[in-house]
PDB file of C-alpha atoms and ligand atoms in Angstrom:
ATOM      1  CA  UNK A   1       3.801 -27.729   4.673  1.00  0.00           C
ATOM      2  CA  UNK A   2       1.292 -25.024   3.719  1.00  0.00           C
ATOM      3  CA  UNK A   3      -0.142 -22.792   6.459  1.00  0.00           C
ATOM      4  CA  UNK A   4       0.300 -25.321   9.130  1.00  0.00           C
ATOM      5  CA  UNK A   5      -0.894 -28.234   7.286  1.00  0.00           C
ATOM      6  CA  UNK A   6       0.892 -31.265   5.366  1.00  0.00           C
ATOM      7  CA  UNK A   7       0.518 -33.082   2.178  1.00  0.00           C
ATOM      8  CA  UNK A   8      -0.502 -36.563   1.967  1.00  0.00           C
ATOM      9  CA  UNK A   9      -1.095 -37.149  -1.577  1.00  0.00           C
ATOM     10  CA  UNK A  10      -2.940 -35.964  -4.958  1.00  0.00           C
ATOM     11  CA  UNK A  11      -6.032 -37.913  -6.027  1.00  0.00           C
ATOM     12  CA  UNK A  12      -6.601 -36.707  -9.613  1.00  0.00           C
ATOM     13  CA  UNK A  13      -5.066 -33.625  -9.371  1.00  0.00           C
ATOM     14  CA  UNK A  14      -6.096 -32.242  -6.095  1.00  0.00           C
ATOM     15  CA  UNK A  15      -3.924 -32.101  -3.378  1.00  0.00           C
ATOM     16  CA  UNK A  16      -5.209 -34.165  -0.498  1.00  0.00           C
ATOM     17  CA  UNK A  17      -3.654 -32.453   2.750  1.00  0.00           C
ATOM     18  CA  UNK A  18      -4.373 -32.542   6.567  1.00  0.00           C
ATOM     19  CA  UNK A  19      -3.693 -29.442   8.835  1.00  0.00           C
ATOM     20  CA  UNK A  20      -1.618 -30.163  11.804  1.00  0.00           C
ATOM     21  CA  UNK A  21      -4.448 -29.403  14.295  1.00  0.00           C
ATOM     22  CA  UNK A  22      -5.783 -33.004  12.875  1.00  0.00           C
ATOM     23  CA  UNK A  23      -2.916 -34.937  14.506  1.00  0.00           C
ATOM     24  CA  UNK A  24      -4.093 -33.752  17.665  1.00  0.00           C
ATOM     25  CA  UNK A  25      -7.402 -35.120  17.157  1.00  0.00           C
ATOM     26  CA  UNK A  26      -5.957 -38.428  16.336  1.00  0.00           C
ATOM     27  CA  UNK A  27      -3.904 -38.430  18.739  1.00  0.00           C
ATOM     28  CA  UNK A  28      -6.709 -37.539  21.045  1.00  0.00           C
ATOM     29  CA  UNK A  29      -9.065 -40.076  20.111  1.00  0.00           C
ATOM     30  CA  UNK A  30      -6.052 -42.983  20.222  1.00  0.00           C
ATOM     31  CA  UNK A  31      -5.573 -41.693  24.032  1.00  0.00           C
ATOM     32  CA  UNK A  32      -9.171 -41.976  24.605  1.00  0.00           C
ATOM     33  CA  UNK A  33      -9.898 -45.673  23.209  1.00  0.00           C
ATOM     34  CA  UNK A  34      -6.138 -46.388  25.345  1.00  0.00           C
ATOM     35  CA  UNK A  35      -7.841 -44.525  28.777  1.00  0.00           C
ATOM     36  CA  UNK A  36     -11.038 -47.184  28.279  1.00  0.00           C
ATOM     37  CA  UNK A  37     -10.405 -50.688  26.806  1.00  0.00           C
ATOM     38  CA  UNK A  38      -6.568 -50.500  26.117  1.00  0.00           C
ATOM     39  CA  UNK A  39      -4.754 -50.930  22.793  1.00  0.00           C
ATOM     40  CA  UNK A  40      -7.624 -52.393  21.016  1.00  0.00           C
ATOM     41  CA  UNK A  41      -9.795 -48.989  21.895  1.00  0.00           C
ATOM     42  CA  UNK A  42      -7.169 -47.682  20.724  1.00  0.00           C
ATOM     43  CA  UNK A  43      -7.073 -48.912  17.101  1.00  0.00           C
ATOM     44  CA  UNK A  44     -11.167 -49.246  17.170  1.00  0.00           C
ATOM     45  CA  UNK A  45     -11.169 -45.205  17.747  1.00  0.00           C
ATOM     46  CA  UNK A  46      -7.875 -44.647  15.115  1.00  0.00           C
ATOM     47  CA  UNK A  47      -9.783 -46.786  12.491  1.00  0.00           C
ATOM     48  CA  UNK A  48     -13.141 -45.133  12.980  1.00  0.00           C
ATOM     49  CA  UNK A  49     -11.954 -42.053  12.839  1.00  0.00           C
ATOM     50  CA  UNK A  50      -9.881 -42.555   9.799  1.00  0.00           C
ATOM     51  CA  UNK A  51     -13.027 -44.358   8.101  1.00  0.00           C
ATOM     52  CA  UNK A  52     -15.019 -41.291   8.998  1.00  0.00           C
ATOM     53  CA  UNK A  53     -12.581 -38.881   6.955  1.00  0.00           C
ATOM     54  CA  UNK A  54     -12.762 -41.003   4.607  1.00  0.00           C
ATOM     55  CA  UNK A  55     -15.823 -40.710   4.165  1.00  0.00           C
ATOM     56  CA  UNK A  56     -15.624 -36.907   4.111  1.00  0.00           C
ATOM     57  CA  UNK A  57     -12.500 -36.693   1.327  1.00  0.00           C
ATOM     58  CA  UNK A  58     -15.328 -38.442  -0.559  1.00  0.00           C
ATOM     59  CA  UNK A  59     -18.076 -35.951   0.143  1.00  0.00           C
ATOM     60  CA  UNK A  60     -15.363 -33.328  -0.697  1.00  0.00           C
ATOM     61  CA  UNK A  61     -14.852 -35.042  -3.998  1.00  0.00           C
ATOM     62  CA  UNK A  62     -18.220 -35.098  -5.107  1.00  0.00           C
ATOM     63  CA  UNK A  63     -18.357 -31.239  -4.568  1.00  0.00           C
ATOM     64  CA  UNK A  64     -14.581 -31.020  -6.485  1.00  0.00           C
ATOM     65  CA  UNK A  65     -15.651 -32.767  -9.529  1.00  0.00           C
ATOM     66  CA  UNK A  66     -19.102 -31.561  -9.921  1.00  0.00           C
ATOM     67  CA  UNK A  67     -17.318 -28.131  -9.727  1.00  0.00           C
ATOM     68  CA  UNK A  68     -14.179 -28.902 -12.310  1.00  0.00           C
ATOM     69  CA  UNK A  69     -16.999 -30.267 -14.577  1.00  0.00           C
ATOM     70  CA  UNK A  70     -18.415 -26.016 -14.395  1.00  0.00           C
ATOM     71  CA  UNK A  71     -14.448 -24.801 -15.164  1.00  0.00           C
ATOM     72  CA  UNK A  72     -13.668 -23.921 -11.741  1.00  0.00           C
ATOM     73  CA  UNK A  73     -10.156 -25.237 -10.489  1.00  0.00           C
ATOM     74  CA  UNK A  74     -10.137 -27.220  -7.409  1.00  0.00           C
ATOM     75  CA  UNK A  75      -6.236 -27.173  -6.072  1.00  0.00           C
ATOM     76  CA  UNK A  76      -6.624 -28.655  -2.362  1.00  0.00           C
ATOM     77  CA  UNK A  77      -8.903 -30.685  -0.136  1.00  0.00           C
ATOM     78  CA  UNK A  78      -7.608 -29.590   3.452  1.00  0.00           C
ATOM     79  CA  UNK A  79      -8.603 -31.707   6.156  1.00  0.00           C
ATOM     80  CA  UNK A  80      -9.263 -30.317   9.437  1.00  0.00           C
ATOM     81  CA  UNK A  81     -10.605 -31.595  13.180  1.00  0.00           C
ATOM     82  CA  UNK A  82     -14.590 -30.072  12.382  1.00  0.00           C
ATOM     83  CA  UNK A  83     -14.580 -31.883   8.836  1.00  0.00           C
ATOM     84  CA  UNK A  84     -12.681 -31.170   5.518  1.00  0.00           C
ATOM     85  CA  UNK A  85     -12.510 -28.233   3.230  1.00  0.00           C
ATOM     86  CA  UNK A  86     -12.034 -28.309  -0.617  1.00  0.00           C
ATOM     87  CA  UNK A  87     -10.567 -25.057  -1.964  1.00  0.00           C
ATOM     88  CA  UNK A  88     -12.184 -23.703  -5.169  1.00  0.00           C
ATOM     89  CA  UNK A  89     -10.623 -20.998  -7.257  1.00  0.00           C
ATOM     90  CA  UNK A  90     -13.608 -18.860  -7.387  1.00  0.00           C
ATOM     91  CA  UNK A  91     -17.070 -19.716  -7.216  1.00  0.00           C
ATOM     92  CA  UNK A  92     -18.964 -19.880 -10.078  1.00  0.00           C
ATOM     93  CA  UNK A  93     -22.097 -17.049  -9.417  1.00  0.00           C
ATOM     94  CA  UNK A  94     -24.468 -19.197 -11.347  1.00  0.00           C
ATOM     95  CA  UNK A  95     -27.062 -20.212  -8.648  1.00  0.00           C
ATOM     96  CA  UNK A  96     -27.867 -23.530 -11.099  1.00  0.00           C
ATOM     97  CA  UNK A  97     -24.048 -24.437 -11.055  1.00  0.00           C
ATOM     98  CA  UNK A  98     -23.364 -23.325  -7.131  1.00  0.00           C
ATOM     99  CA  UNK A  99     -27.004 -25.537  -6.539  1.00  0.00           C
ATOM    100  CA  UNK A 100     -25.279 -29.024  -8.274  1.00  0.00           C
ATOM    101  CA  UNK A 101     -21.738 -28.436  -6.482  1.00  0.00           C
ATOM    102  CA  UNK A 102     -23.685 -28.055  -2.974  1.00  0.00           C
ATOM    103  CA  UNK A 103     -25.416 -30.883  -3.589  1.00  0.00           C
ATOM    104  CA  UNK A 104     -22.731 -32.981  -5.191  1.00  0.00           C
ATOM    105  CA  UNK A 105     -21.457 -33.511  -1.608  1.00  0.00           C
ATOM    106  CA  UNK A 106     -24.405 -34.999   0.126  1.00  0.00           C
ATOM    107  CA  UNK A 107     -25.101 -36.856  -3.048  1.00  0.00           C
ATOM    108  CA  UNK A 108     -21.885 -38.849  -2.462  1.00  0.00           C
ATOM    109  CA  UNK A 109     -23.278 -39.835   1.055  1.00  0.00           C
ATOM    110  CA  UNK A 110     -26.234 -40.715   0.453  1.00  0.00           C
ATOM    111  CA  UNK A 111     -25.103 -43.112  -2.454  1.00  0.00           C
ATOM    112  CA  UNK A 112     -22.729 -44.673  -0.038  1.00  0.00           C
ATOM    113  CA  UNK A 113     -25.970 -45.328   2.128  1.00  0.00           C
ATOM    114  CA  UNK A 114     -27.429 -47.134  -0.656  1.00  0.00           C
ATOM    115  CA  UNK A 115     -24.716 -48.918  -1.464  1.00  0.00           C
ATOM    116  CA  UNK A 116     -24.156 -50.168   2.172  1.00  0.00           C
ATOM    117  CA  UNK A 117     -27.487 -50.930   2.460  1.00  0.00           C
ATOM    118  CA  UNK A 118     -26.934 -53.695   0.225  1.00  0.00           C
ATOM    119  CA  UNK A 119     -24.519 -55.231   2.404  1.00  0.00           C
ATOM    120  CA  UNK A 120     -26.118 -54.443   5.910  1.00  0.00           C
ATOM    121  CA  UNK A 121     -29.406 -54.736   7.287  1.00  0.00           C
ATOM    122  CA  UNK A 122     -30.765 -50.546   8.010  1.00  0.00           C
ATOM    123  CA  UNK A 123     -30.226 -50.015  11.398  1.00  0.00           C
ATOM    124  CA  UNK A 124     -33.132 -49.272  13.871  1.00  0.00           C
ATOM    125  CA  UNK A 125     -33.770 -45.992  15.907  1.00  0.00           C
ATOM    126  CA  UNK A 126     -32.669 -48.340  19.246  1.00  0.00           C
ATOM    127  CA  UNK A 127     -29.463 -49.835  17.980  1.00  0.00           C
ATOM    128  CA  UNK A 128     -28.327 -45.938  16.658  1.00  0.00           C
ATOM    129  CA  UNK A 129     -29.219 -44.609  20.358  1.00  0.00           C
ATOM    130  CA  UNK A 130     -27.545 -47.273  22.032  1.00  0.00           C
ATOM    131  CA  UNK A 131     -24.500 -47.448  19.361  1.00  0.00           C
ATOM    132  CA  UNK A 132     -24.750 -51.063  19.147  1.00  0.00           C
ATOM    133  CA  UNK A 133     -24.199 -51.044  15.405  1.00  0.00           C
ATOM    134  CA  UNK A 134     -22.107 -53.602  13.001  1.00  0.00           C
ATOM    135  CA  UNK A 135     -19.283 -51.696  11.103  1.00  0.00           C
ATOM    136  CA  UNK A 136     -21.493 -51.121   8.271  1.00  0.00           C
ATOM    137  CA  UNK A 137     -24.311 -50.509   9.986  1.00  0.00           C
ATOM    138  CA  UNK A 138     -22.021 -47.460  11.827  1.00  0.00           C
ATOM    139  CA  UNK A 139     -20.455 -46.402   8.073  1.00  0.00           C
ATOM    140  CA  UNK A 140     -24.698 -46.586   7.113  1.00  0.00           C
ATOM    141  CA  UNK A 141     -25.269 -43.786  10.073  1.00  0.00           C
ATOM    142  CA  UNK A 142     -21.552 -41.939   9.797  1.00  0.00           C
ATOM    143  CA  UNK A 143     -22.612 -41.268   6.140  1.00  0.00           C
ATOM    144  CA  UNK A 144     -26.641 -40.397   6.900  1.00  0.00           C
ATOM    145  CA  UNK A 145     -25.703 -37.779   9.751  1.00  0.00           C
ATOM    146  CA  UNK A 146     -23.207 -35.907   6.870  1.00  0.00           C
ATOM    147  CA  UNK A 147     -25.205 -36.239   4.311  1.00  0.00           C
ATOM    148  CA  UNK A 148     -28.591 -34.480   6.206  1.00  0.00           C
ATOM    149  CA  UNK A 149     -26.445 -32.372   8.950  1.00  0.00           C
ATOM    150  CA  UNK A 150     -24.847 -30.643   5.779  1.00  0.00           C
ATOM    151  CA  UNK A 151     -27.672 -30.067   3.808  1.00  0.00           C
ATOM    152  CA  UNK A 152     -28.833 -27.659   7.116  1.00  0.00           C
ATOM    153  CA  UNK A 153     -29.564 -24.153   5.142  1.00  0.00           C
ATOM    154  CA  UNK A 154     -26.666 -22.927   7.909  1.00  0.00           C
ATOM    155  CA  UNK A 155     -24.308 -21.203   5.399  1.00  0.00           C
ATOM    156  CA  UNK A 156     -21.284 -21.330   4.092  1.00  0.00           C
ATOM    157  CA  UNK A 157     -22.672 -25.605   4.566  1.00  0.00           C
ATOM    158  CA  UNK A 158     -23.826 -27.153   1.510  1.00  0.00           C
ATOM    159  CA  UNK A 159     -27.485 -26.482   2.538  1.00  0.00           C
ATOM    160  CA  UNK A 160     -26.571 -22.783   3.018  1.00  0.00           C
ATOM    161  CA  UNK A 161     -25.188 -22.383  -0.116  1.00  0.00           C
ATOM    162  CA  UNK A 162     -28.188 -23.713  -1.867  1.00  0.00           C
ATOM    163  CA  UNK A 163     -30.154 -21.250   0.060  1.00  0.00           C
ATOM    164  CA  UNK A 164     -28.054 -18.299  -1.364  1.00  0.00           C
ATOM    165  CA  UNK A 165     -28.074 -19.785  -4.609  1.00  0.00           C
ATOM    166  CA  UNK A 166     -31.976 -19.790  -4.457  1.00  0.00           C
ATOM    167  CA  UNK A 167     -31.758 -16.452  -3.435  1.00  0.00           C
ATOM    168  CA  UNK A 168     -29.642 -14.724  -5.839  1.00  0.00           C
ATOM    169  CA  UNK A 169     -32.205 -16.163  -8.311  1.00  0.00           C
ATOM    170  CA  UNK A 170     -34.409 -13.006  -6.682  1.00  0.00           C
ATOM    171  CA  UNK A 171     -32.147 -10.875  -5.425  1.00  0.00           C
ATOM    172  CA  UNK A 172     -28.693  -9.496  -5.814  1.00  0.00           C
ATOM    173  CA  UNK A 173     -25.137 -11.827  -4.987  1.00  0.00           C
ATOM    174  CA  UNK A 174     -24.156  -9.791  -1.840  1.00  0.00           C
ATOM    175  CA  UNK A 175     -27.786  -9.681  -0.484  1.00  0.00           C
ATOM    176  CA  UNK A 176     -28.427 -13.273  -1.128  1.00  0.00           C
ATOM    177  CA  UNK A 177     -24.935 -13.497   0.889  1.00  0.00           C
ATOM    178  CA  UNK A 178     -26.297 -11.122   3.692  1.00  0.00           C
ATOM    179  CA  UNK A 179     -29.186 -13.424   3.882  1.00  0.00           C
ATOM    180  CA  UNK A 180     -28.130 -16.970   3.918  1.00  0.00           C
ATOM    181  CA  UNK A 181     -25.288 -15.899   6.531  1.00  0.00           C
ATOM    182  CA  UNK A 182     -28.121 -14.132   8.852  1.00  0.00           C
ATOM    183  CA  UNK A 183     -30.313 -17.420   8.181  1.00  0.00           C
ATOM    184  CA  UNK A 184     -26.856 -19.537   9.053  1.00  0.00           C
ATOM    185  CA  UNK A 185     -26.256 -17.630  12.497  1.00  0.00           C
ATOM    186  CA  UNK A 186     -30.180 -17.727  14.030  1.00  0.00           C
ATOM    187  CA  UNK A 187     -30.082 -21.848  12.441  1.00  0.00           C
ATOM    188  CA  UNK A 188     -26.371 -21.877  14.237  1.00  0.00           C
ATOM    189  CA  UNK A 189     -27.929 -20.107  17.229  1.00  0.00           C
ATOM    190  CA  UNK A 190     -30.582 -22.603  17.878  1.00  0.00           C
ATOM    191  CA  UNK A 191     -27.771 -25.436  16.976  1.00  0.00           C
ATOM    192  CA  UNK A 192     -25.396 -24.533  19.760  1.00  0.00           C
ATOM    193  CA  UNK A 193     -28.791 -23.955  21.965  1.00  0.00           C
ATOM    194  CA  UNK A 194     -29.740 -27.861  21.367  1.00  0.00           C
ATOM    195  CA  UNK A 195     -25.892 -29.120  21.152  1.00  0.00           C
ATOM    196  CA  UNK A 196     -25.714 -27.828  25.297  1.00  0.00           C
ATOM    197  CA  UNK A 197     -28.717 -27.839  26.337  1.00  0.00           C
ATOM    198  CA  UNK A 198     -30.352 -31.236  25.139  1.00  0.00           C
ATOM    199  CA  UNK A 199     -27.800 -33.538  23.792  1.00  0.00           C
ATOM    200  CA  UNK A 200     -24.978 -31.912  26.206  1.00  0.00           C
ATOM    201  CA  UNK A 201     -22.168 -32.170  23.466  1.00  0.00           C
ATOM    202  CA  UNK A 202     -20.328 -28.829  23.678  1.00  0.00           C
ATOM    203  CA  UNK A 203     -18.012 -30.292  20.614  1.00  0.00           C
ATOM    204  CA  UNK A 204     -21.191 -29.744  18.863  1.00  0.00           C
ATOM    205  CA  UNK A 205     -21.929 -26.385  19.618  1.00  0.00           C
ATOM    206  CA  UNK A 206     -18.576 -25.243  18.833  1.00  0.00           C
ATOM    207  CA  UNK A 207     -18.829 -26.822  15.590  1.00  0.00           C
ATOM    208  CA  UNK A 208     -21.737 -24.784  15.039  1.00  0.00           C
ATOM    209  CA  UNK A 209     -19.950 -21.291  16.865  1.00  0.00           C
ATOM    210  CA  UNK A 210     -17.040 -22.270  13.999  1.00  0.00           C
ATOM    211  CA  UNK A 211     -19.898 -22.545  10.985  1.00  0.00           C
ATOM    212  CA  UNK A 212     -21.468 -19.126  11.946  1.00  0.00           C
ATOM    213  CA  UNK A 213     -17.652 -17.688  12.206  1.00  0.00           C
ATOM    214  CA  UNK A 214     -17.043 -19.313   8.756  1.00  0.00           C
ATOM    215  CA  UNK A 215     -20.257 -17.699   7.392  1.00  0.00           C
ATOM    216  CA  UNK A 216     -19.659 -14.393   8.533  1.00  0.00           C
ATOM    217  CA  UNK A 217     -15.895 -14.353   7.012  1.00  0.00           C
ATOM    218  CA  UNK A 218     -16.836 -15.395   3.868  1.00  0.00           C
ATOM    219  CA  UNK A 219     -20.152 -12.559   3.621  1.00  0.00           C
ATOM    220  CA  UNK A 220     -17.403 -10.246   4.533  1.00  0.00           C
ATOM    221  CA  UNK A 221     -15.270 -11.253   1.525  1.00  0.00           C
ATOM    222  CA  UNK A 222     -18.002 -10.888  -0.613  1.00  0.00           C
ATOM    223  CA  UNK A 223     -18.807  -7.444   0.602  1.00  0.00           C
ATOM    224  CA  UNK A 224     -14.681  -6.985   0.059  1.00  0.00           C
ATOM    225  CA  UNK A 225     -15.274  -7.972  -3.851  1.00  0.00           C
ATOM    226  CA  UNK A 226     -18.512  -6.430  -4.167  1.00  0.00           C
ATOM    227  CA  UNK A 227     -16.899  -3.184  -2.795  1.00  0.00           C
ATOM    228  CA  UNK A 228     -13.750  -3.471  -5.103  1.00  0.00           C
ATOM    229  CA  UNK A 229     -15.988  -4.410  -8.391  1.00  0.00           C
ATOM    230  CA  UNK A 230     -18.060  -0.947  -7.955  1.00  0.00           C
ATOM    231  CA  UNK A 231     -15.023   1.179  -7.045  1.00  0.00           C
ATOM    232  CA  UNK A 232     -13.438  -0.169 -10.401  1.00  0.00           C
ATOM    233  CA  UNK A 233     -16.754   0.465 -12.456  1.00  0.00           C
ATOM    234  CA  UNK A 234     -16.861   3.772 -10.909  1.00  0.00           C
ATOM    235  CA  UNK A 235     -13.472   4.222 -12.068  1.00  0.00           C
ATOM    236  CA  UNK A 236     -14.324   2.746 -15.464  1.00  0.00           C
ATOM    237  CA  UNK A 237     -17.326   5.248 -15.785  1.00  0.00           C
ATOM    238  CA  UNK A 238     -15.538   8.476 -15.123  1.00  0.00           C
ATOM    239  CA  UNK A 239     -12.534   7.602 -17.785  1.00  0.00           C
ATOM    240  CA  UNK A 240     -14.870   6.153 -20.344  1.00  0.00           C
ATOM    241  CA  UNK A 241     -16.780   8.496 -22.659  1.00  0.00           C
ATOM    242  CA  UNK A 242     -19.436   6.799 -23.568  1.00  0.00           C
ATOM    243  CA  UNK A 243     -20.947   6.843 -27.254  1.00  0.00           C
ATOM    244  CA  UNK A 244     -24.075   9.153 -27.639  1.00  0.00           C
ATOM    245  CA  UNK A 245     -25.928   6.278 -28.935  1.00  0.00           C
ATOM    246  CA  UNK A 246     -25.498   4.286 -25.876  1.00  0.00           C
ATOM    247  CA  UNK A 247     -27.256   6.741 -24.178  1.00  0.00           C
ATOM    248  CA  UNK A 248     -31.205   5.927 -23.273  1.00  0.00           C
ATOM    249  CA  UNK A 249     -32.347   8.944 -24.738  1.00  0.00           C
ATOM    250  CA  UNK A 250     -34.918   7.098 -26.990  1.00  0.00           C
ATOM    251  CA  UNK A 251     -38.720   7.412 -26.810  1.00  0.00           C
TER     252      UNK A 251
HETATM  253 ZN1   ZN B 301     -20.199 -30.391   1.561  1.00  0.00          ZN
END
């Protein structure tokens, strides 16, 4: 146990774990296929939702490798009720290297599409709206929906972060941060806006109130770092004496 989660198992080195708050949502979703259609709703809803993470370890993957490829260290995948989490020891401030790890992710969905599109007919607009959908054919939509929902430019999602990353091309880390988040929370806005008001799904909007939460945390550790690195510079500049020849006195 880490921080109220546990450990499952390690899948080339990264610890796969699940925090306690996702029992509850399987326990939820058993109770809910039991309250309907009995045992068999039961295990439907279990398997489905087990498929579905799944399928998100995998997107998490994509993003973990991609990144160990660019030397950072990827200890834990933590999977949580809104979706799964892997844990990087530092991003790498290279917007070309932060670009291919956002993407990574999405890549690994949409590959699954075309790989499951060689097993199951595509699915039409009707059958997705009415959720009368083959196995596949619901793995085919599970993994289209992740794929495109996280490539929204609502940061810290993958989309986001290839916003910032395009960004700090122009302008500097913290205000590429600033932003990406402010992008993230009007996006978010309008997200929770459509979640209640058109589709009615308040899980929805708090999955988007929990983004724009997660965005502003992690602009606020960047400020934290950005803060630290000039007060140590600072530091650095009064001790150090520098060499007249370093100085730009030259025509
Ligand atoms: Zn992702």
């Amino acid at each position: 146990m880490q921080t109220g989660s546990i450990r499952l198992f390690r899948i080339r080195g990264i610890q796969l774990s699940v925090h306690f708050t996702f029992l509850l949502l399987i326990g939820y979703v058993a109770w809910q296929g039991w309250s309907s259609e009995g045992s068999t709703g039961a295990i439907v809803n279990v398997v489905s939702i087990l498929v579905f993470f799944a399928c998100v370890v995998l997107h998490e993957l994509g993003h973990s490798f991609v990144a160990r490829a660019f030397g950072v260290e990827v200890p834990r995948i933590l999977l949580l009720p809104i979706g799964g989490m892997a844990e990087f020891s530092g991003l790498p401030r290279r917007p070309a290297h932060e670009i291919l790890i956002a993407l990574a992710g999405p890549a690994v969905n949409f590959a699954l599409i075309l790989l499951l599109s060689f097993f199951t007919p595509i699915p039409t607009w009707r059958a997705v709206i009415s959720l009368d959908l083959e196995p596949l054919q619901l793995l085919f939509v599970m993994n289209l929906m992740m794929g495109t929902f996280n490539l929204l430019p609502v940061f810290p999602m993958d989309g986001g972060r290839v916003l910032r990353a395009l960004l700090a091309q122009r302008l500097p880390y913290l205000q590429a941060t600033r932003w990406a988040v402010g992008t993230g929370k009007v996006l978010g806005l309008a997200g929770i806006l459509v979640m209640v008001f058109v589709f009615r799904h308040f899980m929805g909007a708090v999955l988007f109130l929990f983004i724009m939460i997660a965005g502003e945390l992690e602009y606020r550790t960047v400020l934290r770092q950005e803060t630290e690195e000039r007060r140590w510079r600072e530091l650095l500049d009064r001790l150090y004496v520098r060499p007249p020849e370093s100085h730009e006195s030259l025509p």
